[in-house]
Amino acid sequence: MSELSLRGDIVHARKIFDEMGVRDSVSWNVMIRCYLENEMVENARELFDRMPERTSVSWNTMIMGYIKEGKTHMALKLFVAMPEKDVVSWTAIISGLCRAAQVDDAWRLFKQMPEANAVSWSSIVSGFQQNGFAIESLNVFREMLLVGIEPTPHLFTSVLSACADLAIVSVSEQAYCQLLKRGFHGNNHVGNSAISMFVKTGSFHNARRVFLDLDYPDRVTWNAMIVGFAQHGYGLEAIMIFHQMQKAQVLPDGISYMGVLQGCSHCGFVQEGREYFQSMKMDYGISPGPEHFSAMVDLYARAGKLKEAYEVIQELPFKPITIFWRTLLNGCRIWGNTELGVCAAEQILKLEPYNSSACLMVINIFALAGKWKEVAKMRAQIRDGEARKELGCSWIDIKGKNHLFTIGDEIHPEADQIYAVVELLAYDMEKYYLRLDRYSDGLEFGDQGTR
């Protein structure tokens, strides 16, 4: 029956099941699994309900079948009805709830578990991280270590991802020390996660150290280094790593080329960028995607070759999204090309007329072009709330404590002192206003006319 199920021949599998003289629990469970493997969850449930005697395997198979189909509510209902729950069923339902973004329910059930094993702990740690609760994920991980459960290499990928989300160097280094103690640093999956983590925290010396510790870095490893260094402005290093990758006879892919193009953009290597872009298709048969075209627009815009940037957008094999026009607009603002800038601004307004950050960019270019009626119209649109405001936030780690700030935040206990310092900094910035205005977004025409 299992073999027929793998072939998708569920009709013959059921025929064999029906013709069996004596069916034990194994036979029933195999047939239920056959239905579930072929996404026939209702048929599986019908058979499950007819079982004369259900084992824990029967219950767990059906619960995991519902989870796989995304029917978490049915899985939870079945789990509650299960007479004797084992660690497999507990772990399955917790993992399913996490996958369905019901982390609170998953955590509530986890705390009710009679006894959790390494897989159970791993499920809840990963679940918190994958749903954006990095701090909670690391707190559960620490609790796991305190009760004496040893983490696996797979779990460390989630832990390192949580550290990357927080972008706190000290926390990242502590997590890496934990995996060093267990000898997991040579594992490629763990190493790749560690490189991404250190790159996101800006700890490039640690990223290099992790990279050098890997015996056989794969393409994912090389890409993590190339893209990570390029995105943080280390363009030349990204290009050098790309060349080392080629010397190591590791074939680049689209991600590799995205990184090296971004590296060229940061370094101002226009000709080299063109050559890499052409090499993608000619040497490796890689069709450029939106991210590669976007990198080329950025390359030309940063270098002041605004006509070439515009031509790339005009010749795109797909309809350009806002980021292409915003990149061109930023280049026009930096290099003072108001004519092309106004053209880009008009395209942005067609695509995102109510995006406040886009509106601020448009206001600046209209002001440079002397289009004061348009400036007044856009400022009124922001003031009247027609433009959708994107809530900005920032954070800083001080002595191991993470301080989060949002726009207009007055909740912090030292808010008065903080805003007093900000006022002093703003006063000092006024002295350098003309220079800053050229390179910063929205300094002159921000909300309510502030700079």
Tab-separated table of C-alpha atoms in Angstrom:
chain	number	residue	atom	x	y	z
A	1	MET	CA	0.000	0.000	0.000
A	2	SER	CA	2.824	2.410	0.846
A	3	GLU	CA	4.471	1.759	-2.511
A	4	LEU	CA	1.205	2.373	-4.374
A	5	SER	CA	0.673	5.554	-2.365
A	6	LEU	CA	4.072	6.877	-3.395
A	7	ARG	CA	3.012	6.387	-7.010
A	8	GLY	CA	-0.251	8.185	-6.315
A	9	ASP	CA	-2.282	5.034	-6.987
A	10	ILE	CA	-4.573	5.479	-3.995
A	11	VAL	CA	-7.440	3.495	-5.596
A	12	HIS	CA	-5.450	0.254	-5.749
A	13	ALA	CA	-4.041	0.880	-2.260
A	14	ARG	CA	-7.580	1.128	-0.869
A	15	LYS	CA	-8.611	-1.992	-2.840
A	16	ILE	CA	-5.828	-3.983	-1.175
A	17	PHE	CA	-6.844	-2.611	2.229
A	18	ASP	CA	-10.522	-3.519	1.714
A	19	GLU	CA	-9.620	-7.087	0.597
A	20	MET	CA	-7.478	-7.785	3.647
A	21	GLY	CA	-9.017	-10.548	5.761
A	22	VAL	CA	-7.542	-9.304	9.013
A	23	ARG	CA	-6.529	-5.702	9.559
A	24	ASP	CA	-4.329	-4.766	12.470
A	25	SER	CA	-3.584	-1.215	13.666
A	26	VAL	CA	-0.544	-1.058	11.373
A	27	SER	CA	-2.738	-1.677	8.304
A	28	TRP	CA	-5.172	1.058	9.334
A	29	ASN	CA	-2.346	3.516	10.037
A	30	VAL	CA	-0.666	2.825	6.688
A	31	MET	CA	-3.919	3.435	4.789
A	32	ILE	CA	-4.574	6.655	6.737
A	33	ARG	CA	-1.054	7.825	5.926
A	34	CYS	CA	-1.617	6.941	2.243
A	35	TYR	CA	-4.591	9.289	2.143
A	36	LEU	CA	-2.719	12.066	3.939
A	37	GLU	CA	0.311	11.779	1.658
A	38	ASN	CA	-2.048	12.335	-1.270
A	39	GLU	CA	-3.745	15.343	0.407
A	40	MET	CA	-7.010	13.457	0.988
A	41	VAL	CA	-7.457	14.505	4.583
A	42	GLU	CA	-11.243	13.946	4.692
A	43	ASN	CA	-10.847	10.353	3.524
A	44	ALA	CA	-8.140	9.844	6.126
A	45	ARG	CA	-10.411	11.185	8.864
A	46	GLU	CA	-13.288	8.952	7.749
A	47	LEU	CA	-11.001	5.926	8.080
A	48	PHE	CA	-9.610	7.177	11.400
A	49	ASP	CA	-13.134	7.447	12.834
A	50	ARG	CA	-13.884	3.865	11.742
A	51	MET	CA	-10.811	2.377	13.426
A	52	PRO	CA	-11.802	-0.250	16.007
A	53	GLU	CA	-8.797	0.572	18.154
A	54	ARG	CA	-6.620	3.644	17.760
A	55	THR	CA	-2.993	3.723	18.847
A	56	SER	CA	-0.870	6.788	19.615
A	57	VAL	CA	0.546	6.418	16.078
A	58	SER	CA	-2.990	6.714	14.672
A	59	TRP	CA	-3.699	9.902	16.632
A	60	ASN	CA	-0.314	11.467	15.816
A	61	THR	CA	-0.584	10.607	12.111
A	62	MET	CA	-4.005	12.258	11.877
A	63	ILE	CA	-2.938	15.311	13.907
A	64	MET	CA	0.145	15.859	11.743
A	65	GLY	CA	-1.984	15.377	8.616
A	66	TYR	CA	-4.254	18.242	9.677
A	67	ILE	CA	-1.216	20.404	10.490
A	68	LYS	CA	0.312	19.731	7.082
A	69	GLU	CA	-2.954	20.821	5.439
A	70	GLY	CA	-2.991	24.020	7.514
A	71	LYS	CA	-6.101	22.939	9.439
A	72	THR	CA	-4.682	23.821	12.842
A	73	HIS	CA	-8.087	24.140	14.511
A	74	MET	CA	-8.930	20.538	13.565
A	75	ALA	CA	-5.527	19.331	14.740
A	76	LEU	CA	-5.998	21.085	18.076
A	77	LYS	CA	-9.505	19.670	18.478
A	78	LEU	CA	-8.187	16.157	17.844
A	79	PHE	CA	-5.253	16.714	20.192
A	80	VAL	CA	-7.611	17.716	23.024
A	81	ALA	CA	-9.671	14.560	22.443
A	82	MET	CA	-6.604	12.305	22.454
A	83	PRO	CA	-6.836	10.056	25.558
A	84	GLU	CA	-3.118	9.555	26.143
A	85	LYS	CA	-0.862	12.228	24.720
A	86	ASP	CA	2.809	11.418	24.164
A	87	VAL	CA	5.752	13.737	23.502
A	88	VAL	CA	5.327	13.285	19.730
A	89	SER	CA	1.738	14.563	19.786
A	90	TRP	CA	2.639	17.484	22.076
A	91	THR	CA	5.540	18.461	19.819
A	92	ALA	CA	3.456	18.085	16.641
A	93	ILE	CA	0.682	20.391	17.830
A	94	ILE	CA	3.146	22.971	19.214
A	95	SER	CA	5.054	22.991	15.923
A	96	GLY	CA	1.799	23.286	13.956
A	97	LEU	CA	0.566	26.208	16.023
A	98	CYS	CA	3.891	27.993	15.541
A	99	ARG	CA	3.648	27.442	11.806
A	100	ALA	CA	0.169	28.980	11.877
A	101	ALA	CA	1.546	32.035	13.774
A	102	GLN	CA	-0.409	31.050	16.909
A	103	VAL	CA	2.667	31.378	19.107
A	104	ASP	CA	0.770	32.306	22.279
A	105	ASP	CA	-1.266	29.098	22.059
A	106	ALA	CA	1.871	27.097	21.314
A	107	TRP	CA	3.652	28.548	24.360
A	108	ARG	CA	0.624	27.882	26.575
A	109	LEU	CA	0.579	24.213	25.526
A	110	PHE	CA	4.354	23.915	25.848
A	111	LYS	CA	4.160	24.996	29.487
A	112	GLN	CA	1.538	22.276	30.076
A	113	MET	CA	3.770	19.489	28.702
A	114	PRO	CA	4.493	16.813	31.326
A	115	GLU	CA	7.997	16.385	29.920
A	116	ALA	CA	9.609	18.169	26.974
A	117	ASN	CA	12.482	16.702	24.972
A	118	ALA	CA	15.072	18.417	22.776
A	119	VAL	CA	12.723	18.383	19.760
A	120	SER	CA	9.924	20.045	21.757
A	121	TRP	CA	12.234	22.782	23.006
A	122	SER	CA	13.593	23.250	19.499
A	123	SER	CA	10.053	23.663	18.115
A	124	ILE	CA	9.113	26.459	20.503
A	125	VAL	CA	12.479	28.263	20.183
A	126	SER	CA	12.219	28.134	16.370
A	127	GLY	CA	8.543	29.069	16.496
A	128	PHE	CA	9.194	32.270	18.424
A	129	GLN	CA	12.045	33.239	16.100
A	130	GLN	CA	10.154	32.540	12.866
A	131	ASN	CA	7.243	34.659	14.068
A	132	GLY	CA	9.424	37.670	14.885
A	133	PHE	CA	9.765	37.178	18.659
A	134	ALA	CA	13.567	37.132	18.850
A	135	ILE	CA	13.885	38.067	22.528
A	136	GLU	CA	11.346	35.424	23.570
A	137	SER	CA	13.148	32.854	21.431
A	138	LEU	CA	16.470	33.517	23.166
A	139	ASN	CA	14.841	33.547	26.606
A	140	VAL	CA	13.379	30.087	25.987
A	141	PHE	CA	16.757	28.926	24.676
A	142	ARG	CA	18.440	30.071	27.917
A	143	GLU	CA	15.752	28.274	29.934
A	144	MET	CA	16.394	25.155	27.878
A	145	LEU	CA	20.096	25.230	28.725
A	146	LEU	CA	19.318	25.733	32.418
A	147	VAL	CA	17.220	22.562	32.573
A	148	GLY	CA	20.048	20.588	30.973
A	149	ILE	CA	18.676	19.998	27.449
A	150	GLU	CA	21.470	19.928	24.873
A	151	PRO	CA	20.781	21.924	21.704
A	152	THR	CA	21.276	20.428	18.245
A	153	PRO	CA	23.044	22.087	15.289
A	154	HIS	CA	19.625	22.592	13.685
A	155	LEU	CA	18.369	24.501	16.739
A	156	PHE	CA	21.400	26.780	16.632
A	157	THR	CA	20.358	28.021	13.186
A	158	SER	CA	17.171	29.412	14.790
A	159	VAL	CA	19.081	30.830	17.768
A	160	LEU	CA	21.575	32.581	15.489
A	161	SER	CA	18.730	33.933	13.343
A	162	ALA	CA	17.116	35.377	16.489
A	163	CYS	CA	20.421	37.052	17.378
A	164	ALA	CA	20.634	38.442	13.846
A	165	ASP	CA	17.125	39.890	14.206
A	166	LEU	CA	18.221	41.735	17.368
A	167	ALA	CA	21.525	42.862	15.786
A	168	ILE	CA	23.295	43.070	19.166
A	169	VAL	CA	26.966	42.114	18.948
A	170	SER	CA	27.364	40.936	22.547
A	171	VAL	CA	24.341	38.620	22.347
A	172	SER	CA	25.560	37.236	19.004
A	173	GLU	CA	29.003	36.511	20.414
A	174	GLN	CA	27.510	34.728	23.443
A	175	ALA	CA	25.397	32.506	21.188
A	176	TYR	CA	28.405	31.702	19.017
A	177	CYS	CA	30.446	30.764	22.091
A	178	GLN	CA	27.717	28.267	23.013
A	179	LEU	CA	28.018	26.501	19.677
A	180	LEU	CA	31.842	26.620	19.817
A	181	LYS	CA	31.724	24.746	23.132
A	182	ARG	CA	29.766	21.988	21.431
A	183	GLY	CA	32.013	21.784	18.383
A	184	PHE	CA	29.318	22.828	15.895
A	185	HIS	CA	31.397	25.576	14.252
A	186	GLY	CA	32.449	23.288	11.383
A	187	ASN	CA	28.827	22.594	10.413
A	188	ASN	CA	27.954	24.434	7.188
A	189	HIS	CA	24.319	25.159	8.077
A	190	VAL	CA	25.336	26.569	11.455
A	191	GLY	CA	28.281	28.421	9.926
A	192	ASN	CA	26.114	30.046	7.262
A	193	SER	CA	23.672	31.253	9.918
A	194	ALA	CA	26.560	32.560	12.036
A	195	ILE	CA	28.010	34.508	9.091
A	196	SER	CA	24.623	36.099	8.350
A	197	MET	CA	24.229	36.937	12.042
A	198	PHE	CA	27.616	38.620	12.397
A	199	VAL	CA	27.208	40.506	9.119
A	200	LYS	CA	23.832	41.891	10.257
A	201	THR	CA	25.388	43.059	13.531
A	202	GLY	CA	28.271	44.700	11.650
A	203	SER	CA	30.851	42.352	13.189
A	204	PHE	CA	32.777	41.584	10.012
A	205	HIS	CA	35.917	40.264	11.714
A	206	ASN	CA	33.775	37.601	13.375
A	207	ALA	CA	32.096	36.800	10.043
A	208	ARG	CA	35.534	36.269	8.470
A	209	ARG	CA	36.600	34.051	11.369
A	210	VAL	CA	33.514	31.849	11.002
A	211	PHE	CA	34.074	31.654	7.231
A	212	LEU	CA	37.693	30.536	7.676
A	213	ASP	CA	36.663	27.890	10.237
A	214	LEU	CA	34.512	26.088	7.663
A	215	ASP	CA	36.336	23.256	5.903
A	216	TYR	CA	34.110	23.195	2.831
A	217	PRO	CA	32.195	26.455	2.385
A	218	ASP	CA	29.330	25.985	-0.061
A	219	ARG	CA	27.638	28.489	-2.356
A	220	VAL	CA	25.308	29.637	0.433
A	221	THR	CA	28.392	30.430	2.549
A	222	TRP	CA	30.082	32.434	-0.195
A	223	ASN	CA	26.841	34.299	-0.962
A	224	ALA	CA	26.351	35.210	2.697
A	225	MET	CA	29.801	36.818	2.686
A	226	ILE	CA	29.440	38.568	-0.684
A	227	VAL	CA	25.959	39.986	-0.103
A	228	GLY	CA	26.631	40.794	3.556
A	229	PHE	CA	29.755	42.816	2.844
A	230	ALA	CA	28.200	44.527	-0.209
A	231	GLN	CA	25.029	45.604	1.616
A	232	HIS	CA	27.061	47.191	4.391
A	233	GLY	CA	29.141	49.289	2.021
A	234	TYR	CA	32.229	47.056	1.802
A	235	GLY	CA	32.024	46.832	-1.973
A	236	LEU	CA	35.665	46.094	-2.730
A	237	GLU	CA	35.747	43.248	-0.179
A	238	ALA	CA	32.552	41.803	-1.710
A	239	ILE	CA	34.118	41.836	-5.186
A	240	MET	CA	37.302	40.187	-3.877
A	241	ILE	CA	35.292	37.444	-2.152
A	242	PHE	CA	33.400	36.880	-5.418
A	243	HIS	CA	36.715	36.337	-7.218
A	244	GLN	CA	37.869	33.947	-4.475
A	245	MET	CA	34.622	32.032	-4.927
A	246	GLN	CA	35.335	31.623	-8.623
A	247	LYS	CA	38.904	30.483	-7.903
A	248	ALA	CA	37.510	27.897	-5.498
A	249	GLN	CA	35.456	26.616	-8.476
A	250	VAL	CA	32.152	27.281	-6.755
A	251	LEU	CA	29.602	28.289	-9.397
A	252	PRO	CA	27.948	31.662	-8.680
A	253	ASP	CA	24.189	32.098	-8.904
A	254	GLY	CA	21.818	35.044	-9.083
A	255	ILE	CA	22.396	35.903	-5.421
A	256	SER	CA	26.178	35.980	-5.964
A	257	TYR	CA	25.774	38.415	-8.849
A	258	MET	CA	23.333	40.574	-6.916
A	259	GLY	CA	26.022	40.969	-4.234
A	260	VAL	CA	28.852	41.747	-6.623
A	261	LEU	CA	26.706	44.305	-8.497
A	262	GLN	CA	25.887	46.013	-5.214
A	263	GLY	CA	29.614	45.982	-4.446
A	264	CYS	CA	30.366	47.711	-7.741
A	265	SER	CA	27.676	50.272	-6.964
A	266	HIS	CA	29.237	51.179	-3.616
A	267	CYS	CA	32.706	51.436	-5.185
A	268	GLY	CA	31.601	53.363	-8.265
A	269	PHE	CA	32.930	50.631	-10.582
A	270	VAL	CA	30.588	51.333	-13.488
A	271	GLN	CA	32.452	49.462	-16.241
A	272	GLU	CA	33.087	46.463	-14.004
A	273	GLY	CA	29.398	46.424	-13.072
A	274	ARG	CA	28.430	46.348	-16.748
A	275	GLU	CA	30.793	43.445	-17.353
A	276	TYR	CA	29.460	41.434	-14.411
A	277	PHE	CA	25.890	42.066	-15.574
A	278	GLN	CA	26.707	40.766	-19.051
A	279	SER	CA	28.710	37.846	-17.623
A	280	MET	CA	25.675	36.535	-15.756
A	281	LYS	CA	23.888	35.519	-18.938
A	282	MET	CA	26.847	34.857	-21.219
A	283	ASP	CA	29.065	32.826	-18.880
A	284	TYR	CA	26.592	31.169	-16.526
A	285	GLY	CA	23.203	31.372	-18.246
A	286	ILE	CA	21.668	33.311	-15.346
A	287	SER	CA	18.745	35.495	-16.395
A	288	PRO	CA	18.835	38.829	-14.557
A	289	GLY	CA	15.918	39.432	-12.185
A	290	PRO	CA	14.456	42.611	-10.694
A	291	GLU	CA	17.187	42.735	-8.023
A	292	HIS	CA	19.933	42.770	-10.682
A	293	PHE	CA	18.262	45.501	-12.735
A	294	SER	CA	17.719	47.471	-9.526
A	295	ALA	CA	21.426	47.146	-8.709
A	296	MET	CA	22.309	48.480	-12.182
A	297	VAL	CA	20.002	51.482	-11.753
A	298	ASP	CA	21.646	52.160	-8.395
A	299	LEU	CA	25.124	51.764	-9.923
A	300	TYR	CA	24.426	54.344	-12.636
A	301	ALA	CA	22.520	56.726	-10.327
A	302	ARG	CA	25.296	56.790	-7.722
A	303	ALA	CA	27.896	57.439	-10.425
A	304	GLY	CA	25.900	60.324	-11.885
A	305	LYS	CA	25.102	58.434	-15.094
A	306	LEU	CA	21.431	59.274	-14.805
A	307	LYS	CA	20.608	58.862	-18.488
A	308	GLU	CA	21.905	55.271	-18.395
A	309	ALA	CA	19.898	54.608	-15.207
A	310	TYR	CA	16.771	55.924	-16.891
A	311	GLU	CA	17.414	53.752	-19.965
A	312	VAL	CA	17.688	50.634	-17.785
A	313	ILE	CA	14.256	51.407	-16.324
A	314	GLN	CA	12.769	52.099	-19.748
A	315	GLU	CA	14.084	48.793	-21.130
A	316	LEU	CA	13.007	46.590	-18.204
A	317	PRO	CA	11.326	43.329	-19.310
A	318	PHE	CA	8.648	43.954	-16.658
A	319	LYS	CA	6.702	46.896	-15.280
A	320	PRO	CA	8.971	48.924	-12.948
A	321	ILE	CA	8.024	49.127	-9.288
A	322	THR	CA	8.550	52.186	-7.095
A	323	ILE	CA	12.071	51.295	-5.919
A	324	PHE	CA	13.472	51.813	-9.445
A	325	TRP	CA	12.074	55.340	-9.693
A	326	ARG	CA	13.044	56.167	-6.096
A	327	THR	CA	16.626	55.101	-6.805
A	328	LEU	CA	16.718	57.289	-9.918
A	329	LEU	CA	15.103	60.178	-8.026
A	330	ASN	CA	17.706	59.978	-5.284
A	331	GLY	CA	20.461	60.099	-7.896
A	332	CYS	CA	18.833	63.108	-9.562
A	333	ARG	CA	18.656	64.905	-6.220
A	334	ILE	CA	22.302	64.212	-5.420
A	335	TRP	CA	23.527	65.254	-8.865
A	336	GLY	CA	21.086	68.150	-9.307
A	337	ASN	CA	19.241	66.846	-12.372
A	338	THR	CA	15.816	68.347	-11.671
A	339	GLU	CA	14.367	67.656	-15.133
A	340	LEU	CA	14.824	63.879	-14.924
A	341	GLY	CA	14.080	64.037	-11.213
A	342	VAL	CA	10.631	65.506	-11.837
A	343	CYS	CA	9.967	62.723	-14.363
A	344	ALA	CA	10.898	60.101	-11.743
A	345	ALA	CA	8.804	61.913	-9.129
A	346	GLU	CA	5.728	61.830	-11.344
A	347	GLN	CA	6.123	58.074	-11.810
A	348	ILE	CA	6.432	57.566	-8.049
A	349	LEU	CA	3.231	59.522	-7.436
A	350	LYS	CA	1.388	57.308	-9.931
A	351	LEU	CA	2.526	54.159	-8.129
A	352	GLU	CA	2.414	55.289	-4.474
A	353	PRO	CA	0.496	58.569	-4.179
A	354	TYR	CA	-0.085	58.183	-0.411
A	355	ASN	CA	3.314	56.923	0.790
A	356	SER	CA	4.712	59.654	3.062
A	357	SER	CA	8.409	58.803	2.624
A	358	ALA	CA	7.996	58.781	-1.152
A	359	CYS	CA	6.120	62.084	-0.925
A	360	LEU	CA	9.004	63.684	0.995
A	361	MET	CA	11.471	62.645	-1.723
A	362	VAL	CA	9.153	64.077	-4.357
A	363	ILE	CA	8.767	67.345	-2.408
A	364	ASN	CA	12.526	67.852	-2.329
A	365	ILE	CA	12.958	67.436	-6.081
A	366	PHE	CA	9.966	69.696	-6.811
A	367	ALA	CA	11.530	72.325	-4.544
A	368	LEU	CA	14.872	72.081	-6.339
A	369	ALA	CA	13.005	72.512	-9.635
A	370	GLY	CA	11.142	75.567	-8.285
A	371	LYS	CA	7.728	73.880	-8.615
A	372	TRP	CA	6.291	75.533	-5.508
A	373	LYS	CA	2.638	74.807	-6.299
A	374	GLU	CA	3.401	71.103	-6.374
A	375	VAL	CA	5.411	71.459	-3.144
A	376	ALA	CA	2.465	73.123	-1.403
A	377	LYS	CA	0.063	70.466	-2.687
A	378	MET	CA	2.257	67.599	-1.478
A	379	ARG	CA	2.869	69.178	1.922
A	380	ALA	CA	-0.893	69.692	2.370
A	381	GLN	CA	-1.443	66.053	1.486
A	382	ILE	CA	0.975	64.958	4.222
A	383	ARG	CA	-0.406	67.471	6.729
A	384	ASP	CA	-4.002	66.388	6.108
A	385	GLY	CA	-3.085	62.757	6.660
A	386	GLU	CA	-3.740	61.595	3.107
A	387	ALA	CA	-0.214	60.240	2.866
A	388	ARG	CA	0.260	57.025	4.803
A	389	LYS	CA	2.902	57.452	7.467
A	390	GLU	CA	5.309	54.562	8.001
A	391	LEU	CA	6.172	54.373	11.679
A	392	GLY	CA	9.946	54.472	12.009
A	393	CYS	CA	11.880	52.997	14.885
A	394	SER	CA	15.463	52.557	16.030
A	395	TRP	CA	17.212	50.828	18.878
A	396	ILE	CA	20.522	50.797	20.675
A	397	ASP	CA	22.174	48.294	22.994
A	398	ILE	CA	23.692	49.804	26.168
A	399	LYS	CA	25.300	47.506	28.730
A	400	GLY	CA	23.360	44.511	27.475
A	401	LYS	CA	19.984	46.285	27.567
A	402	ASN	CA	18.085	46.971	24.358
A	403	HIS	CA	16.443	50.448	24.112
A	404	LEU	CA	13.757	50.787	21.403
A	405	PHE	CA	12.497	54.174	20.167
A	406	THR	CA	9.650	55.006	17.793
A	407	ILE	CA	8.767	58.344	16.185
A	408	GLY	CA	7.371	60.722	18.807
A	409	ASP	CA	8.121	58.233	21.571
A	410	GLU	CA	7.833	59.729	25.081
A	411	ILE	CA	7.539	56.446	27.000
A	412	HIS	CA	11.254	56.024	27.780
A	413	PRO	CA	11.979	56.973	31.432
A	414	GLU	CA	14.762	59.326	30.308
A	415	ALA	CA	12.804	60.835	27.398
A	416	ASP	CA	13.298	64.452	28.577
A	417	GLN	CA	17.087	64.148	28.726
A	418	ILE	CA	17.193	62.303	25.398
A	419	TYR	CA	15.146	64.952	23.588
A	420	ALA	CA	17.304	67.698	25.129
A	421	VAL	CA	20.398	66.101	23.559
A	422	VAL	CA	18.560	65.685	20.246
A	423	GLU	CA	17.733	69.414	20.285
A	424	LEU	CA	21.404	70.254	20.809
A	425	LEU	CA	22.396	67.978	17.933
A	426	ALA	CA	19.744	69.532	15.707
A	427	TYR	CA	21.081	72.998	16.543
A	428	ASP	CA	24.609	71.924	15.593
A	429	MET	CA	23.325	70.358	12.359
A	430	GLU	CA	21.868	73.696	11.304
A	431	LYS	CA	25.435	74.954	10.819
A	432	TYR	CA	26.006	72.236	8.220
A	433	TYR	CA	22.510	72.329	6.770
A	434	LEU	CA	23.395	73.205	3.180
A	435	ARG	CA	25.863	70.345	2.967
A	436	LEU	CA	23.518	67.834	4.616
A	437	ASP	CA	20.571	68.764	2.455
A	438	ARG	CA	22.272	67.463	-0.630
A	439	TYR	CA	22.854	63.989	0.747
A	440	SER	CA	19.940	63.382	3.138
A	441	ASP	CA	16.309	62.557	2.495
A	442	GLY	CA	13.670	65.021	3.598
A	443	LEU	CA	15.847	67.364	5.678
A	444	GLU	CA	14.436	70.557	4.311
A	445	PHE	CA	10.797	69.693	3.761
A	446	GLY	CA	9.858	67.296	6.525
A	447	ASP	CA	6.594	67.083	8.441
A	448	GLN	CA	5.268	70.455	9.611
A	449	GLY	CA	8.137	72.209	7.866
A	450	THR	CA	10.799	70.988	10.305
A	451	ARG	CA	14.333	70.176	9.318
